[in-house]
PDB file of C-alpha atoms in Angstrom:
ATOM      1  CA  MET A   1      68.189 -12.381 -22.834  1.00 63.00           C
ATOM      2  CA  LYS A   2      68.521 -10.224 -19.501  1.00 74.00           C
ATOM      3  CA  LYS A   3      66.682  -7.222 -19.948  1.00 84.00           C
ATOM      4  CA  LEU A   4      67.890  -3.261 -18.959  1.00 97.00           C
ATOM      5  CA  SER A   5      65.576  -1.713 -16.901  1.00 98.00           C
ATOM      6  CA  ALA A   6      65.397   2.070 -16.155  1.00 98.00           C
ATOM      7  CA  SER A   7      62.714   4.478 -14.085  1.00 97.00           C
ATOM      8  CA  LYS A   8      61.716   7.919 -13.315  1.00 96.00           C
ATOM      9  CA  LYS A   9      59.305  10.343 -12.569  1.00 96.00           C
ATOM     10  CA  LEU A  10      57.442  13.247 -14.956  1.00 96.00           C
ATOM     11  CA  GLU A  11      55.880  16.332 -13.804  1.00 91.00           C
ATOM     12  CA  ILE A  12      54.196  17.509 -16.182  1.00 94.00           C
ATOM     13  CA  ARG A  13      54.762  21.041 -16.323  1.00 92.00           C
ATOM     14  CA  PHE A  14      52.711  23.890 -17.774  1.00 93.00           C
ATOM     15  CA  SER A  15      54.188  24.227 -20.705  1.00 93.00           C
ATOM     16  CA  GLU A  16      54.289  20.716 -22.139  1.00 94.00           C
ATOM     17  CA  VAL A  17      50.254  21.205 -21.908  1.00 95.00           C
ATOM     18  CA  ASP A  18      47.738  22.563 -24.662  1.00 93.00           C
ATOM     19  CA  SER A  19      43.780  24.854 -23.960  1.00 92.00           C
ATOM     20  CA  MET A  20      42.462  21.101 -23.251  1.00 93.00           C
ATOM     21  CA  ASN A  21      45.034  20.703 -20.737  1.00 93.00           C
ATOM     22  CA  ILE A  22      46.418  17.428 -22.170  1.00 95.00           C
ATOM     23  CA  VAL A  23      49.786  17.174 -22.108  1.00 96.00           C
ATOM     24  CA  TRP A  24      51.129  18.112 -26.093  1.00 93.00           C
ATOM     25  CA  HIS A  25      53.014  15.199 -28.806  1.00 92.00           C
ATOM     26  CA  GLY A  26      56.059  16.974 -29.051  1.00 92.00           C
ATOM     27  CA  SER A  27      56.604  16.532 -25.240  1.00 94.00           C
ATOM     28  CA  TYR A  28      57.087  13.077 -25.268  1.00 96.00           C
ATOM     29  CA  PRO A  29      60.600  12.506 -27.437  1.00 96.00           C
ATOM     30  CA  LEU A  30      61.634  14.807 -24.799  1.00 95.00           C
ATOM     31  CA  TYR A  31      60.405  12.532 -22.091  1.00 97.00           C
ATOM     32  CA  PHE A  32      62.166   9.287 -24.051  1.00 97.00           C
ATOM     33  CA  GLU A  33      64.961  11.329 -23.635  1.00 97.00           C
ATOM     34  CA  ASP A  34      65.079  12.281 -20.479  1.00 96.00           C
ATOM     35  CA  ALA A  35      64.406   7.886 -19.946  1.00 98.00           C
ATOM     36  CA  ARG A  36      66.940   7.386 -22.267  1.00 98.00           C
ATOM     37  CA  GLU A  37      69.503  10.501 -19.567  1.00 97.00           C
ATOM     38  CA  ALA A  38      68.079   7.942 -16.288  1.00 97.00           C
ATOM     39  CA  PHE A  39      69.134   4.415 -17.994  1.00 98.00           C
ATOM     40  CA  GLY A  40      72.678   5.985 -19.116  1.00 97.00           C
ATOM     41  CA  LYS A  41      72.905   6.822 -15.308  1.00 97.00           C
ATOM     42  CA  GLU A  42      72.413   3.809 -13.503  1.00 97.00           C
ATOM     43  CA  TYR A  43      74.045   1.127 -16.247  1.00 98.00           C
ATOM     44  CA  GLY A  44      77.251   3.439 -17.290  1.00 97.00           C
ATOM     45  CA  LEU A  45      75.543   4.426 -21.225  1.00 97.00           C
ATOM     46  CA  GLY A  46      75.392   8.054 -21.307  1.00 95.00           C
ATOM     47  CA  TYR A  47      75.907   9.814 -23.951  1.00 95.00           C
ATOM     48  CA  MET A  48      79.044  11.267 -22.195  1.00 96.00           C
ATOM     49  CA  THR A  49      79.875   7.897 -21.930  1.00 97.00           C
ATOM     50  CA  ILE A  50      79.899   7.480 -25.814  1.00 98.00           C
ATOM     51  CA  PHE A  51      81.032  10.759 -26.890  1.00 97.00           C
ATOM     52  CA  SER A  52      83.829   9.727 -24.596  1.00 97.00           C
ATOM     53  CA  ASN A  53      84.815   6.566 -26.849  1.00 98.00           C
ATOM     54  CA  GLY A  54      84.388   8.759 -29.951  1.00 97.00           C
ATOM     55  CA  TYR A  55      81.336   8.349 -31.402  1.00 98.00           C
ATOM     56  CA  TYR A  56      77.882   9.464 -31.540  1.00 98.00           C
ATOM     57  CA  ALA A  57      74.935   7.309 -31.402  1.00 98.00           C
ATOM     58  CA  PRO A  58      72.490   9.613 -32.632  1.00 97.00           C
ATOM     59  CA  LEU A  59      68.282   9.222 -33.414  1.00 97.00           C
ATOM     60  CA  VAL A  60      66.696   6.852 -36.795  1.00 98.00           C
ATOM     61  CA  GLU A  61      63.049   6.046 -34.704  1.00 98.00           C
ATOM     62  CA  LEU A  62      61.143   6.839 -32.628  1.00 98.00           C
ATOM     63  CA  SER A  63      57.463   5.766 -32.330  1.00 97.00           C
ATOM     64  CA  PHE A  64      54.712   5.854 -30.016  1.00 96.00           C
ATOM     65  CA  LYS A  65      51.277   5.774 -28.612  1.00 97.00           C
ATOM     66  CA  TYR A  66      48.979   7.221 -27.214  1.00 95.00           C
ATOM     67  CA  LYS A  67      47.301   4.993 -24.912  1.00 97.00           C
ATOM     68  CA  LYS A  68      45.447   7.919 -22.415  1.00 96.00           C
ATOM     69  CA  PRO A  69      46.011  11.967 -22.328  1.00 95.00           C
ATOM     70  CA  LEU A  70      48.490  12.849 -19.416  1.00 95.00           C
ATOM     71  CA  LEU A  71      47.577  15.753 -18.200  1.00 95.00           C
ATOM     72  CA  TYR A  72      48.233  19.234 -16.306  1.00 93.00           C
ATOM     73  CA  GLU A  73      50.510  17.769 -12.374  1.00 90.00           C
ATOM     74  CA  MET A  74      50.406  14.841 -12.833  1.00 92.00           C
ATOM     75  CA  LYS A  75      53.186  12.644 -11.507  1.00 93.00           C
ATOM     76  CA  PRO A  76      53.602   9.663 -14.480  1.00 97.00           C
ATOM     77  CA  MET A  77      56.480   6.894 -14.445  1.00 97.00           C
ATOM     78  CA  ILE A  78      57.653   5.639 -17.128  1.00 98.00           C
ATOM     79  CA  LYS A  79      59.520   2.960 -17.665  1.00 98.00           C
ATOM     80  CA  ILE A  80      62.769   2.797 -20.526  1.00 98.00           C
ATOM     81  CA  THR A  81      63.784  -1.150 -20.992  1.00 98.00           C
ATOM     82  CA  TYR A  82      66.437  -2.049 -23.403  1.00 98.00           C
ATOM     83  CA  ILE A  83      66.103  -4.368 -25.782  1.00 97.00           C
ATOM     84  CA  PRO A  84      69.409  -6.599 -26.679  1.00 95.00           C
ATOM     85  CA  THR A  85      70.717  -6.954 -30.041  1.00 94.00           C
ATOM     86  CA  GLU A  86      73.558  -8.481 -31.340  1.00 94.00           C
ATOM     87  CA  SER A  87      73.100  -5.361 -33.622  1.00 95.00           C
ATOM     88  CA  ALA A  88      75.399  -2.379 -33.473  1.00 97.00           C
ATOM     89  CA  LYS A  89      72.460  -0.072 -32.318  1.00 97.00           C
ATOM     90  CA  ILE A  90      70.621   0.191 -29.343  1.00 98.00           C
ATOM     91  CA  VAL A  91      67.024  -0.318 -29.348  1.00 97.00           C
ATOM     92  CA  PHE A  92      64.885   0.748 -25.995  1.00 98.00           C
ATOM     93  CA  ASP A  93      61.365   0.174 -25.128  1.00 98.00           C
ATOM     94  CA  TYR A  94      59.492   2.559 -23.362  1.00 98.00           C
ATOM     95  CA  GLU A  95      56.575   2.701 -20.617  1.00 98.00           C
ATOM     96  CA  ILE A  96      54.214   6.076 -18.910  1.00 98.00           C
ATOM     97  CA  ARG A  97      51.398   4.979 -16.435  1.00 98.00           C
ATOM     98  CA  ASP A  98      49.503   6.961 -14.284  1.00 96.00           C
ATOM     99  CA  GLU A  99      51.150   6.726 -10.368  1.00 93.00           C
ATOM    100  CA  LYS A 100      46.783   6.607  -9.682  1.00 93.00           C
ATOM    101  CA  ASP A 101      45.799   3.692 -11.410  1.00 95.00           C
ATOM    102  CA  ASP A 102      49.443   1.961 -12.942  1.00 96.00           C
ATOM    103  CA  SER A 103      47.793   2.308 -16.943  1.00 97.00           C
ATOM    104  CA  ILE A 104      49.373   2.702 -19.252  1.00 98.00           C
ATOM    105  CA  LEU A 105      49.973   6.652 -20.847  1.00 97.00           C
ATOM    106  CA  ALA A 106      51.381   6.210 -23.081  1.00 98.00           C
ATOM    107  CA  THR A 107      54.696   3.445 -25.617  1.00 98.00           C
ATOM    108  CA  GLY A 108      56.829   3.975 -27.209  1.00 98.00           C
ATOM    109  CA  ARG A 109      60.246   3.152 -28.795  1.00 98.00           C
ATOM    110  CA  SER A 110      63.072   4.119 -29.871  1.00 98.00           C
ATOM    111  CA  VAL A 111      66.395   2.784 -31.984  1.00 98.00           C
ATOM    112  CA  GLN A 112      70.130   4.876 -32.040  1.00 98.00           C
ATOM    113  CA  VAL A 113      73.032   3.429 -34.162  1.00 98.00           C
ATOM    114  CA  PHE A 114      76.399   4.463 -34.002  1.00 98.00           C
ATOM    115  CA  MET A 115      78.822   7.405 -36.024  1.00 98.00           C
ATOM    116  CA  ASP A 116      82.129   7.942 -35.358  1.00 97.00           C
ATOM    117  CA  LYS A 117      82.827  11.137 -34.942  1.00 96.00           C
ATOM    118  CA  ASP A 118      83.448  12.020 -39.542  1.00 97.00           C
ATOM    119  CA  TYR A 119      80.108  10.651 -39.172  1.00 97.00           C
ATOM    120  CA  GLN A 120      80.062   7.818 -40.772  1.00 98.00           C
ATOM    121  CA  LEU A 121      77.809   5.034 -40.058  1.00 98.00           C
ATOM    122  CA  VAL A 122      80.049   2.575 -37.689  1.00 97.00           C
ATOM    123  CA  TRP A 123      78.317  -1.427 -38.401  1.00 97.00           C
ATOM    124  CA  ASN A 124      80.634  -3.437 -37.175  1.00 97.00           C
ATOM    125  CA  ASN A 125      79.593  -2.812 -32.345  1.00 98.00           C
ATOM    126  CA  PRO A 126      81.994  -0.685 -31.277  1.00 98.00           C
ATOM    127  CA  GLU A 127      84.344  -2.491 -28.475  1.00 97.00           C
ATOM    128  CA  PHE A 128      83.435  -0.702 -25.483  1.00 98.00           C
ATOM    129  CA  TYR A 129      79.784  -0.921 -26.412  1.00 98.00           C
ATOM    130  CA  SER A 130      80.339  -4.969 -27.247  1.00 97.00           C
ATOM    131  CA  ASN A 131      82.446  -4.670 -23.461  1.00 97.00           C
ATOM    132  CA  TRP A 132      78.904  -3.288 -22.542  1.00 97.00           C
ATOM    133  CA  LYS A 133      76.877  -6.185 -22.817  1.00 96.00           C
ATOM    134  CA  GLU A 134      79.874  -8.156 -21.838  1.00 95.00           C
ATOM    135  CA  LYS A 135      79.060  -6.855 -18.336  1.00 95.00           C
ATOM    136  CA  TRP A 136      75.475  -7.032 -18.537  1.00 96.00           C
ATOM    137  CA  ALA A 137      75.212 -10.334 -19.817  1.00 94.00           C
ATOM    138  CA  VAL A 138      73.306  -8.813 -22.973  1.00 93.00           C
ATOM    139  CA  LEU A 139      74.849 -10.543 -25.210  1.00 78.00           C
TER     140      LEU A 139
END
């Protein structure tokens, strides 16, 4: 199956590091969120697209693995890759790489499901999402 990816440069801010100059673990979900927004803009699967079609897409799984520390003033690149699935969910893998030597700093995965506007879990792919999968040949 075809894989879709997007990338975004991150800037580590002072407010994101601890007293050891290392990025606080709570910042990683925000970096992943930035990557999901970049992916949505590039491929037409943003939160407002999902919402305007009558759905929410809450996170139900989020994991990350630290490989090397992210430090203040680094400008690493985050890459997000869509993982095709037949299920009614959106799965992404993430890699954060050091701009200097391209080494992997962290990896992660997220899973989102669909809920209707009454907050009920949707078991089948919404029509707009099936159409999106067909458009990008990720069925």
